[in-house]
Amino acid sequence: MSRFLIICLLLSNLFTNEIFASSVAPQSDVPQLDEPYIEIGYKSVGKALKECETLNQRELKLPIKLPPMEFTHHLGRCVNDKENYNDELQIEYLHESHGKNHYMIDVRPIEQKLAYGKLKRDGKKYKFKDGSEAVYFTTKSPKARGGFNILLFEKNGWQYRLSVDSRIGNHVTADVLFGIAESVK
């Protein structure tokens, strides 16, 4: 008799959960944070990467490391400039409740690289094992509330720009960004 009662309770619980789950309104396929990004062409990082590789007719390697922080979203887009001057893969890592958890990877064909002038000259220099250099600088100024800490380097025919919100610069340091850059093979 007790086995019968246990089975009935289990079936009743299963049936009740099934009815409850089916009566809950389905959530949107796209989280609210993603919607504005999708409207301007962002999609999955994998799709954006493939699109840029096809556009530029060559392989693009991404860093395999990330900053030591939590992200809830990662999106990418391949910018295809019709003038062929500003082609770029843009990847954003975001956290829906912590706006300062913002990390970006921007990659351009070396033929369309950006110069950065004085920022690059005055920045902290790093050397890769192959002898190439990376430069770390910030866009934060005493008058501005925000800004980004940036590591700029060239590898495999691409110019990479790794950027992190300057508010977390004490957590994601220049050395951390350089470690991420070294993970590009």
N, CA and C atoms as an extended XYZ file, in Angstrom:
555
Properties=species:S:1:pos:R:3:atomname:S:1:resname:S:1:resid:I:1 pbc="F F F"
N         0.818       -1.189        0.000 N   MET     1
C         0.000        0.000        0.000 CA  MET     1
C         0.866        1.258        0.000 C   MET     1
N         1.965        1.275        0.769 N   SER     2
C         2.809        2.460        0.841 CA  SER     2
C         3.523        2.710       -0.490 C   SER     2
N         3.896        1.636       -1.222 N   ARG     3
C         4.503        1.816       -2.539 CA  ARG     3
C         3.517        2.489       -3.480 C   ARG     3
N         2.287        2.057       -3.432 N   PHE     4
C         1.250        2.631       -4.277 CA  PHE     4
C         1.073        4.118       -3.980 C   PHE     4
N         1.085        4.492       -2.718 N   LEU     5
C         0.931        5.876       -2.299 CA  LEU     5
C         2.116        6.729       -2.760 C   LEU     5
N         3.319        6.185       -2.654 N   ILE     6
C         4.522        6.904       -3.085 CA  ILE     6
C         4.480        7.132       -4.595 C   ILE     6
N         4.109        6.119       -5.348 N   ILE     7
C         4.022        6.240       -6.812 CA  ILE     7
C         2.979        7.288       -7.187 C   ILE     7
N         1.842        7.280       -6.513 N   CYS     8
C         0.783        8.267       -6.793 CA  CYS     8
C         1.268        9.686       -6.507 C   CYS     8
N         1.998        9.860       -5.405 N   LEU     9
C         2.514       11.177       -5.062 CA  LEU     9
C         3.536       11.663       -6.096 C   LEU     9
N         4.413       10.761       -6.526 N   LEU    10
C         5.403       11.122       -7.532 CA  LEU    10
C         4.740       11.505       -8.850 C   LEU    10
N         3.768       10.718       -9.284 N   LEU    11
C         3.054       11.029      -10.524 CA  LEU    11
C         2.284       12.333      -10.399 C   LEU    11
N         1.678       12.562       -9.263 N   SER    12
C         0.923       13.793       -9.030 CA  SER    12
C         1.865       15.004       -9.088 C   SER    12
N         3.021       14.887       -8.461 N   ASN    13
C         4.005       15.958       -8.464 CA  ASN    13
C         4.505       16.236       -9.881 C   ASN    13
N         4.805       15.193      -10.631 N   LEU    14
C         5.266       15.320      -12.003 CA  LEU    14
C         4.203       16.004      -12.855 C   LEU    14
N         2.953       15.583      -12.735 N   PHE    15
C         1.853       16.143      -13.508 CA  PHE    15
C         1.642       17.617      -13.151 C   PHE    15
N         1.705       17.961      -11.873 N   THR    16
C         1.523       19.346      -11.429 CA  THR    16
C         2.641       20.228      -11.963 C   THR    16
N         3.901       19.761      -11.893 N   ASN    17
C         5.029       20.537      -12.405 CA  ASN    17
C         4.913       20.749      -13.901 C   ASN    17
N         4.442       19.739      -14.624 N   GLU    18
C         4.286       19.838      -16.073 CA  GLU    18
C         3.242       20.890      -16.430 C   GLU    18
N         2.119       20.908      -15.701 N   ILE    19
C         1.075       21.900      -15.955 CA  ILE    19
C         1.588       23.293      -15.624 C   ILE    19
N         2.286       23.436      -14.484 N   PHE    20
C         2.799       24.738      -14.081 CA  PHE    20
C         3.812       25.256      -15.090 C   PHE    20
N         4.732       24.400      -15.522 N   ALA    21
C         5.770       24.816      -16.466 CA  ALA    21
C         5.161       25.251      -17.791 C   ALA    21
N         4.100       24.580      -18.231 N   SER    22
C         3.508       24.940      -19.509 CA  SER    22
C         2.645       26.186      -19.407 C   SER    22
N         2.253       26.588      -18.181 N   SER    23
C         1.415       27.777      -18.037 CA  SER    23
C         2.234       29.048      -17.862 C   SER    23
N         3.557       28.922      -17.662 N   VAL    24
C         4.410       30.092      -17.515 CA  VAL    24
C         4.655       30.670      -18.904 C   VAL    24
N         4.523       31.988      -19.027 N   ALA    25
C         4.736       32.638      -20.326 CA  ALA    25
C         6.185       32.449      -20.756 C   ALA    25
N         6.407       32.076      -22.017 N   PRO    26
C         7.781       31.876      -22.476 CA  PRO    26
C         8.543       33.192      -22.488 C   PRO    26
N         9.827       33.117      -22.137 N   GLN    27
C        10.664       34.311      -22.148 CA  GLN    27
C        11.113       34.579      -23.580 C   GLN    27
N        11.500       35.805      -23.830 N   SER    28
C        12.005       36.181      -25.139 CA  SER    28
C        13.264       35.382      -25.446 C   SER    28
N        13.463       35.058      -26.706 N   ASP    29
C        14.679       34.354      -27.113 CA  ASP    29
C        15.910       35.243      -26.961 C   ASP    29
N        15.710       36.548      -26.988 N   VAL    30
C        16.816       37.488      -26.924 CA  VAL    30
C        16.737       38.259      -25.616 C   VAL    30
N        17.728       38.113      -24.725 N   PRO    31
C        17.710       38.892      -23.488 CA  PRO    31
C        17.707       40.384      -23.799 C   PRO    31
N        17.124       41.194      -22.926 N   GLN    32
C        16.993       42.628      -23.167 CA  GLN    32
C        18.332       43.298      -23.459 C   GLN    32
N        19.396       42.888      -22.794 N   LEU    33
C        20.698       43.492      -23.017 CA  LEU    33
C        21.151       43.296      -24.462 C   LEU    33
N        20.811       42.163      -25.058 N   ASP    34
C        21.255       41.852      -26.412 CA  ASP    34
C        20.514       42.634      -27.485 C   ASP    34
N        19.257       42.992      -27.244 N   GLU    35
C        18.419       43.564      -28.294 CA  GLU    35
C        19.036       44.771      -28.999 C   GLU    35
N        19.531       45.790      -28.273 N   PRO    36
C        20.129       46.924      -28.990 CA  PRO    36
C        21.354       46.510      -29.813 C   PRO    36
N        22.107       45.559      -29.301 N   TYR    37
C        23.287       45.087      -30.028 CA  TYR    37
C        22.886       44.352      -31.305 C   TYR    37
N        21.868       43.535      -31.227 N   ILE    38
C        21.406       42.783      -32.395 CA  ILE    38
C        20.874       43.737      -33.458 C   ILE    38
N        20.226       44.811      -33.029 N   GLU    39
C        19.701       45.805      -33.976 CA  GLU    39
C        20.816       46.457      -34.793 C   GLU    39
N        22.029       46.539      -34.242 N   ILE    40
C        23.131       47.155      -34.984 CA  ILE    40
C        24.099       46.114      -35.550 C   ILE    40
N        23.635       44.878      -35.673 N   GLY    41
C        24.400       43.863      -36.392 CA  GLY    41
C        25.180       42.863      -35.577 C   GLY    41
N        25.097       42.911      -34.259 N   TYR    42
C        25.806       41.927      -33.447 CA  TYR    42
C        25.095       40.580      -33.531 C   TYR    42
N        25.878       39.523      -33.407 N   LYS    43
C        25.382       38.146      -33.450 CA  LYS    43
C        26.316       37.306      -32.604 C   LYS    43
N        26.269       36.010      -32.760 N   SER    44
C        27.183       35.159      -31.997 CA  SER    44
C        28.622       35.440      -32.439 C   SER    44
N        29.550       35.266      -31.519 N   VAL    45
C        30.960       35.504      -31.823 CA  VAL    45
C        31.416       34.588      -32.951 C   VAL    45
N        30.998       33.330      -32.919 N   GLY    46
C        31.392       32.378      -33.960 CA  GLY    46
C        30.948       32.797      -35.351 C   GLY    46
N        29.710       33.258      -35.468 N   LYS    47
C        29.195       33.706      -36.774 CA  LYS    47
C        29.929       34.952      -37.254 C   LYS    47
N        30.169       35.902      -36.353 N   ALA    48
C        30.873       37.131      -36.721 CA  ALA    48
C        32.310       36.817      -37.144 C   ALA    48
N        32.960       35.906      -36.433 N   LEU    49
C        34.325       35.513      -36.763 CA  LEU    49
C        34.388       34.902      -38.161 C   LEU    49
N        33.501       33.961      -38.449 N   LYS    50
C        33.474       33.318      -39.773 CA  LYS    50
C        33.222       34.344      -40.872 C   LYS    50
N        32.315       35.292      -40.591 N   GLU    51
C        31.994       36.337      -41.558 CA  GLU    51
C        33.234       37.173      -41.884 C   GLU    51
N        34.005       37.548      -40.858 N   CYS    52
C        35.215       38.347      -41.067 CA  CYS    52
C        36.319       37.550      -41.754 C   CYS    52
N        36.432       36.273      -41.429 N   GLU    53
C        37.421       35.434      -42.106 CA  GLU    53
C        37.087       35.324      -43.597 C   GLU    53
N        35.821       35.168      -43.909 N   THR    54
C        35.392       35.078      -45.308 CA  THR    54
C        35.633       36.410      -46.011 C   THR    54
N        35.264       37.511      -45.377 N   LEU    55
C        35.440       38.841      -45.941 CA  LEU    55
C        36.910       39.117      -46.258 C   LEU    55
N        37.797       38.757      -45.336 N   ASN    56
C        39.226       39.044      -45.497 CA  ASN    56
C        40.017       37.900      -46.111 C   ASN    56
N        39.359       36.795      -46.369 N   GLN    57
C        39.949       35.616      -47.016 CA  GLN    57
C        41.208       35.113      -46.304 C   GLN    57
N        41.115       35.085      -44.973 N   ARG    58
C        42.216       34.523      -44.178 CA  ARG    58
C        41.730       34.212      -42.770 C   ARG    58
N        42.477       33.327      -42.123 N   GLU    59
C        42.113       32.897      -40.774 CA  GLU    59
C        42.411       34.003      -39.759 C   GLU    59
N        41.524       34.107      -38.769 N   LEU    60
C        41.685       35.087      -37.702 CA  LEU    60
C        41.669       34.332      -36.382 C   LEU    60
N        42.758       34.394      -35.660 N   LYS    61
C        42.869       33.713      -34.364 CA  LYS    61
C        42.491       34.675      -33.243 C   LYS    61
N        41.676       34.193      -32.317 N   LEU    62
C        41.281       34.991      -31.157 CA  LEU    62
C        42.042       34.523      -29.926 C   LEU    62
N        42.188       35.393      -28.929 N   PRO    63
C        42.808       34.953      -27.679 CA  PRO    63
C        41.984       33.825      -27.059 C   PRO    63
N        42.663       32.877      -26.446 N   ILE    64
C        41.922       31.789      -25.799 CA  ILE    64
C        41.681       32.089      -24.324 C   ILE    64
N        42.292       33.161      -23.817 N   LYS    65
C        42.085       33.568      -22.429 CA  LYS    65
C        41.142       34.758      -22.370 C   LYS    65
N        40.491       34.900      -21.218 N   LEU    66
C        39.623       36.042      -20.930 CA  LEU    66
C        40.072       36.694      -19.629 C   LEU    66
N        39.686       37.949      -19.403 N   PRO    67
C        39.997       38.561      -18.108 CA  PRO    67
C        39.326       37.778      -16.977 C   PRO    67
N        39.913       37.806      -15.780 N   PRO    68
C        39.355       37.057      -14.649 CA  PRO    68
C        38.166       37.795      -14.020 C   PRO    68
N        37.073       37.815      -14.758 N   MET    69
C        35.859       38.465      -14.288 CA  MET    69
C        34.660       37.767      -14.910 C   MET    69
N        33.495       38.047      -14.376 N   GLU    70
C        32.284       37.368      -14.825 CA  GLU    70
C        31.595       38.176      -15.936 C   GLU    70
N        31.133       37.456      -16.970 N   PHE    71
C        30.362       38.051      -18.058 CA  PHE    71
C        29.089       37.237      -18.237 C   PHE    71
N        28.014       37.917      -18.601 N   THR    72
C        26.761       37.213      -18.876 CA  THR    72
C        26.472       37.153      -20.367 C   THR    72
N        27.109       38.011      -21.153 N   HIS    73
C        26.851       38.077      -22.591 CA  HIS    73
C        28.165       38.241      -23.352 C   HIS    73
N        28.218       37.645      -24.516 N   HIS    74
C        29.319       37.891      -25.439 CA  HIS    74
C        28.739       37.882      -26.847 C   HIS    74
N        29.037       38.943      -27.579 N   LEU    75
C        28.479       39.158      -28.911 CA  LEU    75
C        29.581       39.635      -29.840 C   LEU    75
N        29.374       39.444      -31.125 N   GLY    76
C        30.346       39.922      -32.091 CA  GLY    76
C        29.670       40.433      -33.343 C   GLY    76
N        30.399       41.247      -34.079 N   ARG    77
C        29.922       41.667      -35.394 CA  ARG    77
C        31.113       41.912      -36.289 C   ARG    77
N        30.901       41.688      -37.552 N   CYS    78
C        31.928       41.925      -38.554 CA  CYS    78
C        31.535       43.189      -39.300 C   CYS    78
N        32.337       44.224      -39.160 N   VAL    79
C        32.071       45.483      -39.847 CA  VAL    79
C        32.734       45.398      -41.221 C   VAL    79
N        31.924       45.537      -42.262 N   ASN    80
C        32.407       45.484      -43.640 CA  ASN    80
C        32.237       46.865      -44.250 C   ASN    80
N        33.297       47.646      -44.213 N   ASP    81
C        33.274       48.996      -44.759 CA  ASP    81
C        33.378       48.915      -46.281 C   ASP    81
N        32.424       49.483      -46.947 N   LYS    82
C        32.394       49.445      -48.429 CA  LYS    82
C        33.619       50.117      -49.043 C   LYS    82
N        34.212       51.090      -48.328 N   GLU    83
C        35.424       51.763      -48.807 CA  GLU    83
C        36.666       50.908      -48.549 C   GLU    83
N        36.491       49.797      -47.825 N   ASN    84
C        37.580       48.885      -47.474 CA  ASN    84
C        38.667       49.582      -46.653 C   ASN    84
N        38.221       50.453      -45.712 N   TYR    85
C        39.155       51.159      -44.863 CA  TYR    85
C        38.940       50.844      -43.381 C   TYR    85
N        37.728       50.502      -43.010 N   ASN    86
C        37.410       50.271      -41.609 CA  ASN    86
C        36.802       48.890      -41.355 C   ASN    86
N        37.277       47.881      -42.037 N   ASP    87
C        36.815       46.521      -41.751 CA  ASP    87
C        37.319       46.141      -40.364 C   ASP    87
N        36.461       45.475      -39.592 N   GLU    88
C        36.866       45.155      -38.229 CA  GLU    88
C        35.942       44.100      -37.642 C   GLU    88
N        36.528       43.184      -36.873 N   LEU    89
C        35.753       42.265      -36.040 CA  LEU    89
C        35.664       42.915      -34.671 C   LEU    89
N        34.437       43.067      -34.173 N   GLN    90
C        34.221       43.658      -32.851 CA  GLN    90
C        33.536       42.625      -31.968 C   GLN    90
N        34.138       42.342      -30.816 N   ILE    91
C        33.573       41.391      -29.858 CA  ILE    91
C        33.419       42.114      -28.525 C   ILE    91
N        32.266       41.974      -27.916 N   GLU    92
C        32.007       42.598      -26.618 CA  GLU    92
C        31.593       41.546      -25.608 C   GLU    92
N        32.211       41.609      -24.448 N   TYR    93
C        31.851       40.777      -23.301 CA  TYR    93
C        31.258       41.720      -22.264 C   TYR    93
N        30.038       41.427      -21.806 N   LEU    94
C        29.303       42.315      -20.907 CA  LEU    94
C        28.697       41.542      -19.753 C   LEU    94
N        28.364       42.259      -18.713 N   HIS    95
C        27.618       41.673      -17.605 CA  HIS    95
C        26.370       42.516      -17.414 C   HIS    95
N        25.198       41.850      -17.426 N   GLU    96
C        23.953       42.609      -17.399 CA  GLU    96
C        23.731       43.407      -16.123 C   GLU    96
N        24.333       43.026      -14.993 N   SER    97
C        24.132       43.813      -13.772 CA  SER    97
C        25.362       44.572      -13.309 C   SER    97
N        26.498       44.341      -13.922 N   HIS    98
C        27.733       45.037      -13.540 CA  HIS    98
C        28.302       45.709      -14.786 C   HIS    98
N        27.888       46.950      -15.032 N   GLY    99
C        28.297       47.677      -16.229 CA  GLY    99
C        29.795       47.823      -16.393 C   GLY    99
N        30.512       47.826      -15.280 N   LYS   100
C        31.972       47.963      -15.385 CA  LYS   100
C        32.637       46.687      -15.910 C   LYS   100
N        31.960       45.549      -15.851 N   ASN   101
C        32.493       44.304      -16.422 CA  ASN   101
C        32.290       44.359      -17.935 C   ASN   101
N        33.156       45.090      -18.591 N   HIS   102
C        33.054       45.326      -20.027 CA  HIS   102
C        34.435       45.126      -20.641 C   HIS   102
N        34.532       44.147      -21.516 N   TYR   103
C        35.793       43.795      -22.163 CA  TYR   103
C        35.530       43.697      -23.652 C   TYR   103
N        36.429       44.235      -24.457 N   MET   104
C        36.244       44.219      -25.912 CA  MET   104
C        37.508       43.718      -26.605 C   MET   104
N        37.267       43.029      -27.707 N   ILE   105
C        38.341       42.625      -28.609 CA  ILE   105
C        37.972       43.197      -29.966 C   ILE   105
N        38.840       44.016      -30.523 N   ASP   106
C        38.641       44.565      -31.862 CA  ASP   106
C        39.836       44.147      -32.700 C   ASP   106
N        39.556       43.596      -33.880 N   VAL   107
C        40.625       43.094      -34.731 CA  VAL   107
C        40.426       43.632      -36.144 C   VAL   107
N        41.498       44.214      -36.694 N   ARG   108
C        41.468       44.773      -38.049 CA  ARG   108
C        42.551       44.122      -38.901 C   ARG   108
N        42.326       44.071      -40.217 N   PRO   109
C        43.416       43.643      -41.098 CA  PRO   109
C        44.577       44.635      -40.935 C   PRO   109
N        45.792       44.152      -40.954 N   ILE   110
C        46.971       44.992      -40.728 CA  ILE   110
C        47.030       46.146      -41.740 C   ILE   110
N        46.468       45.920      -42.938 N   GLU   111
C        46.471       46.962      -43.971 CA  GLU   111
C        45.579       48.143      -43.576 C   GLU   111
N        44.695       47.941      -42.622 N   GLN   112
C        43.765       48.991      -42.199 CA  GLN   112
C        43.988       49.374      -40.727 C   GLN   112
N        45.195       49.143      -40.234 N   LYS   113
C        45.462       49.385      -38.815 CA  LYS   113
C        45.336       50.855      -38.457 C   LYS   113
N        45.048       51.093      -37.189 N   LEU   114
C        44.962       52.443      -36.645 CA  LEU   114
C        46.293       52.804      -36.005 C   LEU   114
N        46.668       54.090      -36.047 N   ALA   115
C        47.982       54.514      -35.570 CA  ALA   115
C        48.022       54.826      -34.076 C   ALA   115
N        47.103       55.527      -33.527 N   TYR   116
C        47.019       55.910      -32.112 CA  TYR   116
C        48.072       56.911      -31.665 C   TYR   116
N        48.946       57.362      -32.517 N   GLY   117
C        49.871       58.453      -32.265 CA  GLY   117
C        50.492       58.524      -30.883 C   GLY   117
N        50.238       59.660      -30.189 N   LYS   118
C        50.849       59.959      -28.886 CA  LYS   118
C        50.519       58.895      -27.835 C   LYS   118
N        49.281       58.399      -27.812 N   LEU   119
C        48.911       57.368      -26.834 CA  LEU   119
C        49.827       56.160      -26.963 C   LEU   119
N        50.079       55.766      -28.193 N   LYS   120
C        50.931       54.599      -28.437 CA  LYS   120
C        52.394       54.900      -28.067 C   LYS   120
N        52.870       56.094      -28.405 N   ARG   121
C        54.265       56.465      -28.086 CA  ARG   121
C        54.516       56.505      -26.590 C   ARG   121
N        53.554       57.029      -25.832 N   ASP   122
C        53.727       57.209      -24.393 CA  ASP   122
C        53.324       55.981      -23.577 C   ASP   122
N        52.794       54.973      -24.218 N   GLY   123
C        52.303       53.798      -23.504 CA  GLY   123
C        53.403       52.885      -22.996 C   GLY   123
N        52.997       51.973      -22.164 N   LYS   124
C        53.916       50.969      -21.605 CA  LYS   124
C        54.126       49.872      -22.653 C   LYS   124
N        55.380       49.538      -22.908 N   LYS   125
C        55.721       48.562      -23.951 CA  LYS   125
C        55.893       47.167      -23.364 C   LYS   125
N        55.442       46.177      -24.123 N   TYR   126
C        55.618       44.762      -23.786 CA  TYR   126
C        56.229       44.064      -24.988 C   TYR   126
N        57.047       43.055      -24.733 N   LYS   127
C        57.663       42.285      -25.825 CA  LYS   127
C        57.159       40.858      -25.807 C   LYS   127
N        56.706       40.390      -26.984 N   PHE   128
C        56.332       38.981      -27.146 CA  PHE   128
C        57.583       38.150      -27.375 C   PHE   128
N        57.461       36.848      -27.213 N   LYS   129
C        58.597       35.937      -27.408 CA  LYS   129
C        59.158       36.011      -28.820 C   LYS   129
N        58.292       36.333      -29.803 N   ASP   130
C        58.757       36.410      -31.191 CA  ASP   130
C        59.419       37.753      -31.521 C   ASP   130
N        59.536       38.652      -30.514 N   GLY   131
C        60.189       39.945      -30.705 CA  GLY   131
C        59.227       41.086      -31.032 C   GLY   131
N        57.995       40.785      -31.384 N   SER   132
C        57.032       41.852      -31.667 CA  SER   132
C        56.607       42.530      -30.372 C   SER   132
N        56.010       43.710      -30.497 N   GLU   133
C        55.668       44.498      -29.322 CA  GLU   133
C        54.170       44.694      -29.158 C   GLU   133
N        53.779       44.945      -27.928 N   ALA   134
C        52.421       45.380      -27.589 CA  ALA   134
C        52.586       46.680      -26.814 C   ALA   134
N        51.583       47.546      -26.907 N   VAL   135
C        51.608       48.812      -26.194 CA  VAL   135
C        50.327       48.927      -25.372 C   VAL   135
N        50.505       49.305      -24.115 N   TYR   136
C        49.374       49.479      -23.198 CA  TYR   136
C        49.215       50.965      -22.910 C   TYR   136
N        47.986       51.458      -23.022 N   PHE   137
C        47.693       52.851      -22.706 CA  PHE   137
C        46.244       52.965      -22.248 C   PHE   137
N        45.880       54.154      -21.772 N   THR   138
C        44.518       54.367      -21.301 CA  THR   138
C        43.909       55.579      -21.988 C   THR   138
N        42.596       55.553      -22.149 N   THR   139
C        41.877       56.714      -22.686 CA  THR   139
C        41.265       57.521      -21.549 C   THR   139
N        41.458       57.046      -20.325 N   LYS   140
C        40.924       57.754      -19.159 CA  LYS   140
C        41.765       59.008      -18.911 C   LYS   140
N        41.090       60.096      -18.624 N   SER   141
C        41.800       61.335      -18.306 CA  SER   141
C        41.255       61.879      -16.990 C   SER   141
N        41.999       62.787      -16.343 N   PRO   142
C        41.523       63.330      -15.063 CA  PRO   142
C        40.157       64.022      -15.183 C   PRO   142
N        39.838       64.561      -16.343 N   LYS   143
C        38.573       65.263      -16.544 CA  LYS   143
C        37.420       64.316      -16.883 C   LYS   143
N        37.742       63.132      -17.345 N   ALA   144
C        36.699       62.183      -17.758 CA  ALA   144
C        36.391       61.207      -16.632 C   ALA   144
N        35.145       60.796      -16.550 N   ARG   145
C        34.740       59.830      -15.522 CA  ARG   145
C        35.050       58.405      -15.941 C   ARG   145
N        35.058       58.151      -17.197 N   GLY   146
C        35.265       56.787      -17.678 CA  GLY   146
C        36.419       56.719      -18.653 C   GLY   146
N        36.519       55.612      -19.295 N   GLY   147
C        37.563       55.403      -20.275 CA  GLY   147
C        37.905       53.931      -20.344 C   GLY   147
N        38.848       53.611      -21.208 N   PHE   148
C        39.258       52.223      -21.388 CA  PHE   148
C        40.760       52.100      -21.286 C   PHE   148
N        41.204       50.983      -20.729 N   ASN   149
C        42.609       50.603      -20.729 CA  ASN   149
C        42.775       49.657      -21.904 C   ASN   149
N        43.760       49.930      -22.743 N   ILE   150
C        43.873       49.260      -24.043 CA  ILE   150
C        45.251       48.652      -24.219 C   ILE   150
N        45.271       47.444      -24.754 N   LEU   151
C        46.521       46.815      -25.180 CA  LEU   151
C        46.422       46.641      -26.693 C   LEU   151
N        47.381       47.181      -27.413 N   LEU   152
C        47.398       47.171      -28.874 CA  LEU   152
C        48.593       46.353      -29.343 C   LEU   152
N        48.348       45.428      -30.273 N   PHE   153
C        49.448       44.630      -30.810 CA  PHE   153
C        49.089       44.087      -32.187 C   PHE   153
N        50.111       43.600      -32.892 N   GLU   154
C        49.921       43.033      -34.219 CA  GLU   154
C        50.415       41.597      -34.222 C   GLU   154
N        49.636       40.758      -34.885 N   LYS   155
C        49.998       39.347      -34.952 CA  LYS   155
C        49.290       38.706      -36.146 C   LYS   155
N        50.000       37.878      -36.889 N   ASN   156
C        49.436       37.081      -37.984 CA  ASN   156
C        48.699       37.922      -39.030 C   ASN   156
N        49.177       39.140      -39.291 N   GLY   157
C        48.540       39.984      -40.303 CA  GLY   157
C        47.307       40.734      -39.812 C   GLY   157
N        47.149       40.821      -38.496 N   TRP   158
C        46.006       41.520      -37.901 CA  TRP   158
C        46.497       42.483      -36.828 C   TRP   158
N        45.750       43.570      -36.609 N   GLN   159
C        45.986       44.466      -35.485 CA  GLN   159
C        44.895       44.183      -34.444 C   GLN   159
N        45.324       43.866      -33.240 N   TYR   160
C        44.405       43.531      -32.146 CA  TYR   160
C        44.361       44.692      -31.155 C   TYR   160
N        43.178       44.947      -30.646 N   ARG   161
C        42.985       45.948      -29.603 CA  ARG   161
C        42.141       45.293      -28.510 C   ARG   161
N        42.755       45.042      -27.363 N   LEU   162
C        42.050       44.488      -26.213 CA  LEU   162
C        41.755       45.647      -25.275 C   LEU   162
N        40.489       45.836      -24.930 N   SER   163
C        40.090       46.983      -24.106 CA  SER   163
C        39.265       46.511      -22.920 C   SER   163
N        39.496       47.157      -21.786 N   VAL   164
C        38.717       46.865      -20.593 CA  VAL   164
C        38.336       48.189      -19.941 C   VAL   164
N        37.156       48.235      -19.370 N   ASP   165
C        36.671       49.434      -18.685 CA  ASP   165
C        37.701       49.855      -17.639 C   ASP   165
N        38.083       51.128      -17.641 N   SER   166
C        39.139       51.599      -16.726 CA  SER   166
C        38.745       51.490      -15.252 C   SER   166
N        37.447       51.376      -14.956 N   ARG   167
C        37.017       51.246      -13.552 CA  ARG   167
C        37.479       49.931      -12.928 C   ARG   167
N        37.855       48.963      -13.750 N   ILE   168
C        38.349       47.697      -13.205 CA  ILE   168
C        39.828       47.495      -13.520 C   ILE   168
N        40.502       48.605      -13.814 N   GLY   169
C        41.919       48.563      -14.155 CA  GLY   169
C        42.810       47.998      -13.065 C   GLY   169
N        42.391       48.113      -11.809 N   ASN   170
C        43.201       47.535      -10.732 CA  ASN   170
C        43.013       46.021      -10.652 C   ASN   170
N        41.954       45.511      -11.250 N   HIS   171
C        41.689       44.062      -11.258 CA  HIS   171
C        42.196       43.427      -12.557 C   HIS   171
N        41.956       44.098      -13.679 N   VAL   172
C        42.452       43.626      -14.977 CA  VAL   172
C        43.558       44.590      -15.391 C   VAL   172
N        44.758       44.256      -15.001 N   THR   173
C        45.925       45.122      -15.185 CA  THR   173
C        46.507       44.964      -16.594 C   THR   173
N        47.509       45.781      -16.873 N   ALA   174
C        48.229       45.687      -18.138 CA  ALA   174
C        48.835       44.287      -18.302 C   ALA   174
N        49.374       43.747      -17.220 N   ASP   175
C        49.970       42.408      -17.279 CA  ASP   175
C        48.926       41.341      -17.605 C   ASP   175
N        47.728       41.495      -17.070 N   VAL   176
C        46.646       40.543      -17.371 CA  VAL   176
C        46.285       40.620      -18.847 C   VAL   176
N        46.141       41.841      -19.372 N   LEU   177
C        45.827       41.990      -20.799 CA  LEU   177
C        46.949       41.427      -21.671 C   LEU   177
N        48.203       41.630      -21.265 N   PHE   178
C        49.306       41.070      -22.035 CA  PHE   178
C        49.272       39.535      -22.010 C   PHE   178
N        48.931       38.964      -20.863 N   GLY   179
C        48.770       37.497      -20.780 CA  GLY   179
C        47.696       36.990      -21.740 C   GLY   179
N        46.611       37.747      -21.854 N   ILE   180
C        45.548       37.386      -22.805 CA  ILE   180
C        46.094       37.488      -24.233 C   ILE   180
N        46.832       38.551      -24.520 N   ALA   181
C        47.405       38.724      -25.859 CA  ALA   181
C        48.345       37.584      -26.213 C   ALA   181
N        49.112       37.116      -25.238 N   GLU   182
C        50.030       35.993      -25.506 CA  GLU   182
C        49.298       34.706      -25.853 C   GLU   182
N        47.999       34.629      -25.545 N   SER   183
C        47.255       33.406      -25.843 CA  SER   183
C        46.777       33.336      -27.299 C   SER   183
N        47.044       34.388      -28.083 N   VAL   184
C        46.740       34.345      -29.521 CA  VAL   184
C        47.857       33.556      -30.177 C   VAL   184
N        47.532       32.474      -30.816 N   LYS   185
C        48.592       31.637      -31.435 CA  LYS   185
C        48.683       31.840      -32.920 C   LYS   185
